[in-house]
Amino acid sequence: VQLQASGGGLVQAGGSLRLSCAASGRTFSSYAMGWFRQAPGKAREFVATISWSADRTYYADSVKGRFTISRDNAKKMVYLQMNSLKPEDTAVYYCAADRVWVAGRSEYAYWGQGTQVTVSS
């Protein structure tokens, strides 16, 4: 599966952004999807994940209550709605796919290119 993330940009603290991840491939609905981020000088970190049928989601503590992951299997899309953004949310955000869903797991088989999110104070 190939992934293409988009929707990043510059936003003021307290604002919102919606990231999108478009997937190719006929078996998209068989994949668990995740969002990760990497800030300058820091390791990549888990943000959120959603199961194949969207019946399970899991979030990093740092984004819980502010971010929402969702998917549309018919459109082969995954979204990350980010509200109440903080300067510490500034990072390159990546979407990822894997056939195995485990809460908080970081090992994903497929990765998209990143989209930059910058939150100004």
PDB file of N, CA and C in Angstrom, residues 9-117:
ATOM      1  N   GLY A   9       0.528  22.628   7.690  1.00  0.00           N
ATOM      2  CA  GLY A   9       0.638  24.059   7.462  1.00  0.00           C
ATOM      3  C   GLY A   9       1.039  24.786   8.721  1.00  0.00           C
ATOM      4  N   LEU A  10       0.901  26.105   8.650  1.00  0.00           N
ATOM      5  CA  LEU A  10       1.237  26.969   9.783  1.00  0.00           C
ATOM      6  C   LEU A  10      -0.056  27.430  10.442  1.00  0.00           C
ATOM      7  N   VAL A  11      -0.131  27.272  11.751  1.00  0.00           N
ATOM      8  CA  VAL A  11      -1.334  27.657  12.483  1.00  0.00           C
ATOM      9  C   VAL A  11      -0.915  28.250  13.823  1.00  0.00           C
ATOM     10  N   GLN A  12      -1.727  29.142  14.333  1.00  0.00           N
ATOM     11  CA  GLN A  12      -1.449  29.722  15.639  1.00  0.00           C
ATOM     12  C   GLN A  12      -1.861  28.761  16.748  1.00  0.00           C
ATOM     13  N   ALA A  13      -1.218  28.910  17.882  1.00  0.00           N
ATOM     14  CA  ALA A  13      -1.582  28.098  19.043  1.00  0.00           C
ATOM     15  C   ALA A  13      -3.071  28.252  19.341  1.00  0.00           C
ATOM     16  N   GLY A  14      -3.702  27.135  19.637  1.00  0.00           N
ATOM     17  CA  GLY A  14      -5.134  27.132  19.874  1.00  0.00           C
ATOM     18  C   GLY A  14      -5.955  26.834  18.633  1.00  0.00           C
ATOM     19  N   GLY A  15      -5.314  26.864  17.496  1.00  0.00           N
ATOM     20  CA  GLY A  15      -6.005  26.612  16.240  1.00  0.00           C
ATOM     21  C   GLY A  15      -6.155  25.134  15.934  1.00  0.00           C
ATOM     22  N   SER A  16      -6.674  24.870  14.737  1.00  0.00           N
ATOM     23  CA  SER A  16      -6.954  23.503  14.312  1.00  0.00           C
ATOM     24  C   SER A  16      -6.404  23.241  12.922  1.00  0.00           C
ATOM     25  N   LEU A  17      -6.093  21.997  12.680  1.00  0.00           N
ATOM     26  CA  LEU A  17      -5.718  21.517  11.356  1.00  0.00           C
ATOM     27  C   LEU A  17      -6.274  20.117  11.185  1.00  0.00           C
ATOM     28  N   ARG A  18      -6.526  19.751   9.954  1.00  0.00           N
ATOM     29  CA  ARG A  18      -6.946  18.393   9.647  1.00  0.00           C
ATOM     30  C   ARG A  18      -5.980  17.784   8.655  1.00  0.00           C
ATOM     31  N   LEU A  19      -5.297  16.759   9.067  1.00  0.00           N
ATOM     32  CA  LEU A  19      -4.396  16.045   8.176  1.00  0.00           C
ATOM     33  C   LEU A  19      -5.162  14.931   7.472  1.00  0.00           C
ATOM     34  N   SER A  20      -4.774  14.682   6.242  1.00  0.00           N
ATOM     35  CA  SER A  20      -5.369  13.607   5.458  1.00  0.00           C
ATOM     36  C   SER A  20      -4.271  12.671   4.981  1.00  0.00           C
ATOM     37  N   CYS A  21      -4.628  11.417   4.819  1.00  0.00           N
ATOM     38  CA  CYS A  21      -3.695  10.421   4.290  1.00  0.00           C
ATOM     39  C   CYS A  21      -4.462   9.596   3.276  1.00  0.00           C
ATOM     40  N   ALA A  22      -4.051   9.688   2.021  1.00  0.00           N
ATOM     41  CA  ALA A  22      -4.674   8.935   0.946  1.00  0.00           C
ATOM     42  C   ALA A  22      -3.881   7.657   0.709  1.00  0.00           C
ATOM     43  N   ALA A  23      -4.589   6.546   0.606  1.00  0.00           N
ATOM     44  CA  ALA A  23      -3.941   5.251   0.419  1.00  0.00           C
ATOM     45  C   ALA A  23      -4.317   4.665  -0.929  1.00  0.00           C
ATOM     46  N   SER A  24      -3.407   3.928  -1.486  1.00  0.00           N
ATOM     47  CA  SER A  24      -3.682   3.190  -2.707  1.00  0.00           C
ATOM     48  C   SER A  24      -3.669   1.709  -2.370  1.00  0.00           C
ATOM     49  N   GLY A  25      -4.262   0.918  -3.222  1.00  0.00           N
ATOM     50  CA  GLY A  25      -4.302  -0.518  -2.957  1.00  0.00           C
ATOM     51  C   GLY A  25      -5.712  -0.984  -2.675  1.00  0.00           C
ATOM     52  N   ARG A  26      -5.991  -2.219  -3.078  1.00  0.00           N
ATOM     53  CA  ARG A  26      -7.344  -2.722  -2.979  1.00  0.00           C
ATOM     54  C   ARG A  26      -7.739  -3.184  -1.590  1.00  0.00           C
ATOM     55  N   THR A  27      -6.748  -3.404  -0.707  1.00  0.00           N
ATOM     56  CA  THR A  27      -7.050  -3.992   0.596  1.00  0.00           C
ATOM     57  C   THR A  27      -6.889  -2.984   1.722  1.00  0.00           C
ATOM     58  N   PHE A  28      -7.153  -1.731   1.438  1.00  0.00           N
ATOM     59  CA  PHE A  28      -6.972  -0.695   2.455  1.00  0.00           C
ATOM     60  C   PHE A  28      -7.735  -1.012   3.725  1.00  0.00           C
ATOM     61  N   SER A  29      -8.924  -1.533   3.591  1.00  0.00           N
ATOM     62  CA  SER A  29      -9.766  -1.803   4.754  1.00  0.00           C
ATOM     63  C   SER A  29      -9.206  -2.911   5.636  1.00  0.00           C
ATOM     64  N   SER A  30      -8.161  -3.592   5.178  1.00  0.00           N
ATOM     65  CA  SER A  30      -7.528  -4.648   5.969  1.00  0.00           C
ATOM     66  C   SER A  30      -6.390  -4.128   6.827  1.00  0.00           C
ATOM     67  N   TYR A  31      -6.085  -2.854   6.694  1.00  0.00           N
ATOM     68  CA  TYR A  31      -4.929  -2.293   7.377  1.00  0.00           C
ATOM     69  C   TYR A  31      -5.322  -1.419   8.553  1.00  0.00           C
ATOM     70  N   ALA A  32      -4.608  -1.600   9.638  1.00  0.00           N
ATOM     71  CA  ALA A  32      -4.640  -0.631  10.719  1.00  0.00           C
ATOM     72  C   ALA A  32      -3.826   0.580  10.276  1.00  0.00           C
ATOM     73  N   MET A  33      -4.235   1.743  10.697  1.00  0.00           N
ATOM     74  CA  MET A  33      -3.571   2.971  10.278  1.00  0.00           C
ATOM     75  C   MET A  33      -3.096   3.746  11.506  1.00  0.00           C
ATOM     76  N   GLY A  34      -1.995   4.431  11.323  1.00  0.00           N
ATOM     77  CA  GLY A  34      -1.451   5.203  12.432  1.00  0.00           C
ATOM     78  C   GLY A  34      -0.909   6.536  11.970  1.00  0.00           C
ATOM     79  N   TRP A  35      -0.838   7.460  12.903  1.00  0.00           N
ATOM     80  CA  TRP A  35      -0.175   8.743  12.683  1.00  0.00           C
ATOM     81  C   TRP A  35       0.988   8.843  13.668  1.00  0.00           C
ATOM     82  N   PHE A  36       2.088   9.345  13.167  1.00  0.00           N
ATOM     83  CA  PHE A  36       3.287   9.545  13.958  1.00  0.00           C
ATOM     84  C   PHE A  36       3.805  10.949  13.673  1.00  0.00           C
ATOM     85  N   ARG A  37       4.704  11.415  14.508  1.00  0.00           N
ATOM     86  CA  ARG A  37       5.307  12.721  14.251  1.00  0.00           C
ATOM     87  C   ARG A  37       6.752  12.738  14.700  1.00  0.00           C
ATOM     88  N   GLN A  38       7.507  13.619  14.087  1.00  0.00           N
ATOM     89  CA  GLN A  38       8.911  13.774  14.446  1.00  0.00           C
ATOM     90  C   GLN A  38       9.260  15.247  14.453  1.00  0.00           C
ATOM     91  N   ALA A  39       9.629  15.725  15.615  1.00  0.00           N
ATOM     92  CA  ALA A  39      10.064  17.111  15.773  1.00  0.00           C
ATOM     93  C   ALA A  39      11.567  17.197  15.532  1.00  0.00           C
ATOM     94  N   PRO A  40      12.066  18.358  15.176  1.00  0.00           N
ATOM     95  CA  PRO A  40      13.506  18.516  14.924  1.00  0.00           C
ATOM     96  C   PRO A  40      14.343  18.079  16.122  1.00  0.00           C
ATOM     97  N   GLY A  41      15.311  17.216  15.866  1.00  0.00           N
ATOM     98  CA  GLY A  41      16.204  16.766  16.917  1.00  0.00           C
ATOM     99  C   GLY A  41      15.616  15.731  17.850  1.00  0.00           C
ATOM    100  N   LYS A  42      14.411  15.273  17.552  1.00  0.00           N
ATOM    101  CA  LYS A  42      13.767  14.292  18.429  1.00  0.00           C
ATOM    102  C   LYS A  42      13.439  13.024  17.653  1.00  0.00           C
ATOM    103  N   ALA A  43      13.224  11.962  18.395  1.00  0.00           N
ATOM    104  CA  ALA A  43      12.844  10.704  17.767  1.00  0.00           C
ATOM    105  C   ALA A  43      11.393  10.744  17.317  1.00  0.00           C
ATOM    106  N   ARG A  44      11.089   9.942  16.356  1.00  0.00           N
ATOM    107  CA  ARG A  44       9.700   9.832  15.908  1.00  0.00           C
ATOM    108  C   ARG A  44       8.850   9.277  17.037  1.00  0.00           C
ATOM    109  N   GLU A  45       7.648   9.801  17.189  1.00  0.00           N
ATOM    110  CA  GLU A  45       6.779   9.339  18.269  1.00  0.00           C
ATOM    111  C   GLU A  45       5.388   9.015  17.744  1.00  0.00           C
ATOM    112  N   PHE A  46       4.771   8.082  18.423  1.00  0.00           N
ATOM    113  CA  PHE A  46       3.413   7.670  18.101  1.00  0.00           C
ATOM    114  C   PHE A  46       2.434   8.773  18.465  1.00  0.00           C
ATOM    115  N   VAL A  47       1.414   8.949  17.638  1.00  0.00           N
ATOM    116  CA  VAL A  47       0.377   9.942  17.906  1.00  0.00           C
ATOM    117  C   VAL A  47      -0.986   9.273  18.097  1.00  0.00           C
ATOM    118  N   ALA A  48      -1.408   8.492  17.106  1.00  0.00           N
ATOM    119  CA  ALA A  48      -2.746   7.896  17.169  1.00  0.00           C
ATOM    120  C   ALA A  48      -2.810   6.716  16.212  1.00  0.00           C
ATOM    121  N   THR A  49      -3.728   5.804  16.498  1.00  0.00           N
ATOM    122  CA  THR A  49      -3.940   4.664  15.627  1.00  0.00           C
ATOM    123  C   THR A  49      -5.403   4.289  15.600  1.00  0.00           C
ATOM    124  N   ILE A  50      -5.818   3.669  14.496  1.00  0.00           N
ATOM    125  CA  ILE A  50      -7.194   3.247  14.329  1.00  0.00           C
ATOM    126  C   ILE A  50      -7.205   1.868  13.690  1.00  0.00           C
ATOM    127  N   SER A  51      -8.122   1.020  14.128  1.00  0.00           N
ATOM    128  CA  SER A  51      -8.183  -0.338  13.615  1.00  0.00           C
ATOM    129  C   SER A  51      -8.832  -0.395  12.245  1.00  0.00           C
ATOM    130  N   TRP A  52      -8.858  -1.588  11.661  1.00  0.00           N
ATOM    131  CA  TRP A  52      -9.361  -1.760  10.297  1.00  0.00           C
ATOM    132  C   TRP A  52     -10.791  -1.246  10.137  1.00  0.00           C
ATOM    133  N   SER A  53     -11.629  -1.610  11.104  1.00  0.00           N
ATOM    134  CA  SER A  53     -13.043  -1.241  11.005  1.00  0.00           C
ATOM    135  C   SER A  53     -13.380   0.010  11.793  1.00  0.00           C
ATOM    136  N   ALA A  54     -12.367   0.674  12.319  1.00  0.00           N
ATOM    137  CA  ALA A  54     -12.543   1.922  13.073  1.00  0.00           C
ATOM    138  C   ALA A  54     -13.249   1.706  14.406  1.00  0.00           C
ATOM    139  N   ASP A  55     -13.308   0.482  14.873  1.00  0.00           N
ATOM    140  CA  ASP A  55     -13.964   0.244  16.150  1.00  0.00           C
ATOM    141  C   ASP A  55     -13.029   0.451  17.334  1.00  0.00           C
ATOM    142  N   ARG A  56     -11.753   0.583  17.051  1.00  0.00           N
ATOM    143  CA  ARG A  56     -10.775   0.827  18.104  1.00  0.00           C
ATOM    144  C   ARG A  56      -9.844   1.961  17.702  1.00  0.00           C
ATOM    145  N   THR A  57      -9.608   2.842  18.652  1.00  0.00           N
ATOM    146  CA  THR A  57      -8.631   3.912  18.473  1.00  0.00           C
ATOM    147  C   THR A  57      -7.773   3.998  19.726  1.00  0.00           C
ATOM    148  N   TYR A  58      -6.626   4.593  19.562  1.00  0.00           N
ATOM    149  CA  TYR A  58      -5.719   4.740  20.703  1.00  0.00           C
ATOM    150  C   TYR A  58      -4.868   5.968  20.446  1.00  0.00           C
ATOM    151  N   TYR A  59      -4.624   6.735  21.518  1.00  0.00           N
ATOM    152  CA  TYR A  59      -3.912   8.007  21.368  1.00  0.00           C
ATOM    153  C   TYR A  59      -2.757   8.104  22.347  1.00  0.00           C
ATOM    154  N   ALA A  60      -1.765   8.847  21.949  1.00  0.00           N
ATOM    155  CA  ALA A  60      -0.713   9.211  22.888  1.00  0.00           C
ATOM    156  C   ALA A  60      -1.307  10.142  23.937  1.00  0.00           C
ATOM    157  N   ASP A  61      -0.803  10.063  25.134  1.00  0.00           N
ATOM    158  CA  ASP A  61      -1.330  10.901  26.213  1.00  0.00           C
ATOM    159  C   ASP A  61      -1.221  12.386  25.868  1.00  0.00           C
ATOM    160  N   SER A  62      -0.195  12.736  25.128  1.00  0.00           N
ATOM    161  CA  SER A  62       0.060  14.144  24.819  1.00  0.00           C
ATOM    162  C   SER A  62      -0.989  14.757  23.898  1.00  0.00           C
ATOM    163  N   VAL A  63      -1.760  13.927  23.195  1.00  0.00           N
ATOM    164  CA  VAL A  63      -2.748  14.456  22.256  1.00  0.00           C
ATOM    165  C   VAL A  63      -4.169  14.050  22.608  1.00  0.00           C
ATOM    166  N   LYS A  64      -4.317  13.206  23.601  1.00  0.00           N
ATOM    167  CA  LYS A  64      -5.631  12.696  23.973  1.00  0.00           C
ATOM    168  C   LYS A  64      -6.559  13.854  24.338  1.00  0.00           C
ATOM    169  N   GLY A  65      -7.750  13.816  23.776  1.00  0.00           N
ATOM    170  CA  GLY A  65      -8.716  14.869  24.031  1.00  0.00           C
ATOM    171  C   GLY A  65      -8.613  16.051  23.080  1.00  0.00           C
ATOM    172  N   ARG A  66      -7.525  16.123  22.324  1.00  0.00           N
ATOM    173  CA  ARG A  66      -7.339  17.220  21.364  1.00  0.00           C
ATOM    174  C   ARG A  66      -7.343  16.722  19.920  1.00  0.00           C
ATOM    175  N   PHE A  67      -6.819  15.532  19.698  1.00  0.00           N
ATOM    176  CA  PHE A  67      -6.734  14.973  18.352  1.00  0.00           C
ATOM    177  C   PHE A  67      -7.743  13.845  18.199  1.00  0.00           C
ATOM    178  N   THR A  68      -8.231  13.678  16.976  1.00  0.00           N
ATOM    179  CA  THR A  68      -9.154  12.588  16.664  1.00  0.00           C
ATOM    180  C   THR A  68      -8.739  11.936  15.354  1.00  0.00           C
ATOM    181  N   ILE A  69      -8.551  10.636  15.387  1.00  0.00           N
ATOM    182  CA  ILE A  69      -8.238   9.881  14.181  1.00  0.00           C
ATOM    183  C   ILE A  69      -9.520   9.252  13.651  1.00  0.00           C
ATOM    184  N   SER A  70      -9.660   9.242  12.344  1.00  0.00           N
ATOM    185  CA  SER A  70     -10.824   8.622  11.722  1.00  0.00           C
ATOM    186  C   SER A  70     -10.416   8.093  10.361  1.00  0.00           C
ATOM    187  N   ARG A  71     -11.290   7.289   9.769  1.00  0.00           N
ATOM    188  CA  ARG A  71     -10.994   6.730   8.455  1.00  0.00           C
ATOM    189  C   ARG A  71     -12.265   6.567   7.662  1.00  0.00           C
ATOM    190  N   ASP A  72     -12.105   6.570   6.356  1.00  0.00           N
ATOM    191  CA  ASP A  72     -13.188   6.319   5.420  1.00  0.00           C
ATOM    192  C   ASP A  72     -12.679   5.250   4.465  1.00  0.00           C
ATOM    193  N   ASN A  73     -13.067   4.019   4.709  1.00  0.00           N
ATOM    194  CA  ASN A  73     -12.534   2.922   3.903  1.00  0.00           C
ATOM    195  C   ASN A  73     -12.996   2.989   2.445  1.00  0.00           C
ATOM    196  N   ALA A  74     -14.164   3.519   2.218  1.00  0.00           N
ATOM    197  CA  ALA A  74     -14.657   3.640   0.847  1.00  0.00           C
ATOM    198  C   ALA A  74     -13.789   4.600   0.039  1.00  0.00           C
ATOM    199  N   LYS A  75     -13.307   5.631   0.691  1.00  0.00           N
ATOM    200  CA  LYS A  75     -12.453   6.621   0.023  1.00  0.00           C
ATOM    201  C   LYS A  75     -10.968   6.306   0.185  1.00  0.00           C
ATOM    202  N   LYS A  76     -10.644   5.299   0.975  1.00  0.00           N
ATOM    203  CA  LYS A  76      -9.257   4.943   1.263  1.00  0.00           C
ATOM    204  C   LYS A  76      -8.511   6.127   1.878  1.00  0.00           C
ATOM    205  N   MET A  77      -9.133   6.712   2.866  1.00  0.00           N
ATOM    206  CA  MET A  77      -8.570   7.895   3.509  1.00  0.00           C
ATOM    207  C   MET A  77      -8.519   7.706   5.022  1.00  0.00           C
ATOM    208  N   VAL A  78      -7.505   8.300   5.618  1.00  0.00           N
ATOM    209  CA  VAL A  78      -7.402   8.402   7.065  1.00  0.00           C
ATOM    210  C   VAL A  78      -7.190   9.864   7.406  1.00  0.00           C
ATOM    211  N   TYR A  79      -7.773  10.296   8.504  1.00  0.00           N
ATOM    212  CA  TYR A  79      -7.709  11.697   8.885  1.00  0.00           C
ATOM    213  C   TYR A  79      -7.197  11.841  10.315  1.00  0.00           C
ATOM    214  N   LEU A  80      -6.602  12.977  10.561  1.00  0.00           N
ATOM    215  CA  LEU A  80      -6.230  13.335  11.924  1.00  0.00           C
ATOM    216  C   LEU A  80      -6.698  14.767  12.147  1.00  0.00           C
ATOM    217  N   GLN A  81      -7.768  14.901  12.899  1.00  0.00           N
ATOM    218  CA  GLN A  81      -8.266  16.214  13.267  1.00  0.00           C
ATOM    219  C   GLN A  81      -7.519  16.677  14.505  1.00  0.00           C
ATOM    220  N   MET A  82      -6.867  17.820  14.380  1.00  0.00           N
ATOM    221  CA  MET A  82      -6.041  18.329  15.476  1.00  0.00           C
ATOM    222  C   MET A  82      -6.613  19.652  15.943  1.00  0.00           C
ATOM    223  N   ASN A  83      -7.077  19.681  17.167  1.00  0.00           N
ATOM    224  CA  ASN A  83      -7.644  20.883  17.772  1.00  0.00           C
ATOM    225  C   ASN A  83      -6.776  21.353  18.935  1.00  0.00           C
ATOM    226  N   SER A  84      -6.992  22.568  19.340  1.00  0.00           N
ATOM    227  CA  SER A  84      -6.256  23.143  20.477  1.00  0.00           C
ATOM    228  C   SER A  84      -4.757  22.917  20.331  1.00  0.00           C
ATOM    229  N   LEU A  85      -4.256  23.231  19.161  1.00  0.00           N
ATOM    230  CA  LEU A  85      -2.857  22.955  18.872  1.00  0.00           C
ATOM    231  C   LEU A  85      -1.930  23.790  19.743  1.00  0.00           C
ATOM    232  N   LYS A  86      -0.802  23.179  20.076  1.00  0.00           N
ATOM    233  CA  LYS A  86       0.209  23.806  20.922  1.00  0.00           C
ATOM    234  C   LYS A  86       1.530  23.884  20.152  1.00  0.00           C
ATOM    235  N   PRO A  87       2.389  24.815  20.514  1.00  0.00           N
ATOM    236  CA  PRO A  87       3.699  24.881  19.830  1.00  0.00           C
ATOM    237  C   PRO A  87       4.454  23.552  19.886  1.00  0.00           C
ATOM    238  N   GLU A  88       4.277  22.794  20.944  1.00  0.00           N
ATOM    239  CA  GLU A  88       4.970  21.506  21.046  1.00  0.00           C
ATOM    240  C   GLU A  88       4.418  20.441  20.117  1.00  0.00           C
ATOM    241  N   ASP A  89       3.336  20.745  19.425  1.00  0.00           N
ATOM    242  CA  ASP A  89       2.813  19.835  18.395  1.00  0.00           C
ATOM    243  C   ASP A  89       3.548  20.023  17.067  1.00  0.00           C
ATOM    244  N   THR A  90       4.400  21.014  16.989  1.00  0.00           N
ATOM    245  CA  THR A  90       5.159  21.254  15.761  1.00  0.00           C
ATOM    246  C   THR A  90       6.039  20.065  15.425  1.00  0.00           C
ATOM    247  N   ALA A  91       5.871  19.540  14.229  1.00  0.00           N
ATOM    248  CA  ALA A  91       6.603  18.340  13.801  1.00  0.00           C
ATOM    249  C   ALA A  91       6.234  18.015  12.368  1.00  0.00           C
ATOM    250  N   VAL A  92       6.963  17.081  11.809  1.00  0.00           N
ATOM    251  CA  VAL A  92       6.552  16.454  10.562  1.00  0.00           C
ATOM    252  C   VAL A  92       5.670  15.267  10.937  1.00  0.00           C
ATOM    253  N   TYR A  93       4.488  15.215  10.351  1.00  0.00           N
ATOM    254  CA  TYR A  93       3.535  14.166  10.667  1.00  0.00           C
ATOM    255  C   TYR A  93       3.506  13.136   9.541  1.00  0.00           C
ATOM    256  N   TYR A  94       3.522  11.873   9.936  1.00  0.00           N
ATOM    257  CA  TYR A  94       3.537  10.768   8.995  1.00  0.00           C
ATOM    258  C   TYR A  94       2.346   9.844   9.230  1.00  0.00           C
ATOM    259  N   CYS A  95       1.797   9.321   8.148  1.00  0.00           N
ATOM    260  CA  CYS A  95       0.810   8.260   8.291  1.00  0.00           C
ATOM    261  C   CYS A  95       1.479   6.932   7.963  1.00  0.00           C
ATOM    262  N   ALA A  96       0.937   5.876   8.542  1.00  0.00           N
ATOM    263  CA  ALA A  96       1.517   4.550   8.380  1.00  0.00           C
ATOM    264  C   ALA A  96       0.416   3.501   8.374  1.00  0.00           C
ATOM    265  N   ALA A  97       0.735   2.356   7.787  1.00  0.00           N
ATOM    266  CA  ALA A  97      -0.236   1.276   7.669  1.00  0.00           C
ATOM    267  C   ALA A  97       0.409  -0.059   8.022  1.00  0.00           C
ATOM    268  N   ASP A  98      -0.379  -0.924   8.619  1.00  0.00           N
ATOM    269  CA  ASP A  98       0.092  -2.277   8.924  1.00  0.00           C
ATOM    270  C   ASP A  98      -1.115  -3.189   9.084  1.00  0.00           C
ATOM    271  N   ARG A  99      -0.924  -4.469   8.830  1.00  0.00           N
ATOM    272  CA  ARG A  99      -2.031  -5.419   8.958  1.00  0.00           C
ATOM    273  C   ARG A  99      -2.331  -5.768  10.405  1.00  0.00           C
ATOM    274  N   VAL A 100      -1.412  -5.437  11.282  1.00  0.00           N
ATOM    275  CA  VAL A 100      -1.579  -5.763  12.704  1.00  0.00           C
ATOM    276  C   VAL A 100      -1.923  -4.489  13.463  1.00  0.00           C
ATOM    277  N   TRP A 101      -2.972  -4.549  14.287  1.00  0.00           N
ATOM    278  CA  TRP A 101      -3.318  -3.403  15.129  1.00  0.00           C
ATOM    279  C   TRP A 101      -2.971  -3.727  16.571  1.00  0.00           C
ATOM    280  N   VAL A 102      -2.089  -2.917  17.105  1.00  0.00           N
ATOM    281  CA  VAL A 102      -1.755  -3.003  18.523  1.00  0.00           C
ATOM    282  C   VAL A 102      -1.679  -1.587  19.052  1.00  0.00           C
ATOM    283  N   ALA A 103      -2.372  -1.312  20.123  1.00  0.00           N
ATOM    284  CA  ALA A 103      -2.404   0.035  20.687  1.00  0.00           C
ATOM    285  C   ALA A 103      -1.002   0.538  20.995  1.00  0.00           C
ATOM    286  N   GLY A 104      -0.658   1.687  20.436  1.00  0.00           N
ATOM    287  CA  GLY A 104       0.623   2.299  20.726  1.00  0.00           C
ATOM    288  C   GLY A 104       1.813   1.715  20.012  1.00  0.00           C
ATOM    289  N   ARG A 105       1.583   0.754  19.152  1.00  0.00           N
ATOM    290  CA  ARG A 105       2.676   0.095  18.428  1.00  0.00           C
ATOM    291  C   ARG A 105       3.346   1.061  17.481  1.00  0.00           C
ATOM    292  N   SER A 106       4.662   0.931  17.332  1.00  0.00           N
ATOM    293  CA  SER A 106       5.393   1.834  16.459  1.00  0.00           C
ATOM    294  C   SER A 106       5.899   1.173  15.186  1.00  0.00           C
ATOM    295  N   GLU A 107       5.834  -0.157  15.137  1.00  0.00           N
ATOM    296  CA  GLU A 107       6.359  -0.861  13.973  1.00  0.00           C
ATOM    297  C   GLU A 107       5.244  -1.024  12.948  1.00  0.00           C
ATOM    298  N   TYR A 108       5.334  -0.232  11.915  1.00  0.00           N
ATOM    299  CA  TYR A 108       4.382  -0.291  10.823  1.00  0.00           C
ATOM    300  C   TYR A 108       5.117  -0.647   9.540  1.00  0.00           C
ATOM    301  N   ALA A 109       4.437  -1.382   8.668  1.00  0.00           N
ATOM    302  CA  ALA A 109       5.106  -1.873   7.464  1.00  0.00           C
ATOM    303  C   ALA A 109       5.229  -0.812   6.385  1.00  0.00           C
ATOM    304  N   TYR A 110       4.252   0.062   6.305  1.00  0.00           N
ATOM    305  CA  TYR A 110       4.211   1.041   5.217  1.00  0.00           C
ATOM    306  C   TYR A 110       4.117   2.455   5.789  1.00  0.00           C
ATOM    307  N   TRP A 111       4.876   3.351   5.153  1.00  0.00           N
ATOM    308  CA  TRP A 111       4.932   4.729   5.608  1.00  0.00           C
ATOM    309  C   TRP A 111       4.748   5.688   4.443  1.00  0.00           C
ATOM    310  N   GLY A 112       4.065   6.772   4.711  1.00  0.00           N
ATOM    311  CA  GLY A 112       3.953   7.822   3.723  1.00  0.00           C
ATOM    312  C   GLY A 112       5.014   8.877   3.948  1.00  0.00           C
ATOM    313  N   GLN A 113       5.079   9.823   3.041  1.00  0.00           N
ATOM    314  CA  GLN A 113       5.979  10.945   3.258  1.00  0.00           C
ATOM    315  C   GLN A 113       5.331  11.873   4.282  1.00  0.00           C
ATOM    316  N   GLY A 114       6.068  12.704   4.893  1.00  0.00           N
ATOM    317  CA  GLY A 114       5.530  13.527   5.960  1.00  0.00           C
ATOM    318  C   GLY A 114       4.909  14.820   5.469  1.00  0.00           C
ATOM    319  N   THR A 115       4.128  15.422   6.340  1.00  0.00           N
ATOM    320  CA  THR A 115       3.578  16.745   6.096  1.00  0.00           C
ATOM    321  C   THR A 115       3.898  17.602   7.310  1.00  0.00           C
ATOM    322  N   GLN A 116       4.405  18.807   7.049  1.00  0.00           N
ATOM    323  CA  GLN A 116       4.885  19.660   8.130  1.00  0.00           C
ATOM    324  C   GLN A 116       3.735  20.390   8.806  1.00  0.00           C
ATOM    325  N   VAL A 117       3.727  20.323  10.117  1.00  0.00           N
ATOM    326  CA  VAL A 117       2.788  21.103  10.922  1.00  0.00           C
ATOM    327  C   VAL A 117       3.611  22.030  11.816  1.00  0.00           C
TER     328      VAL A 117
END
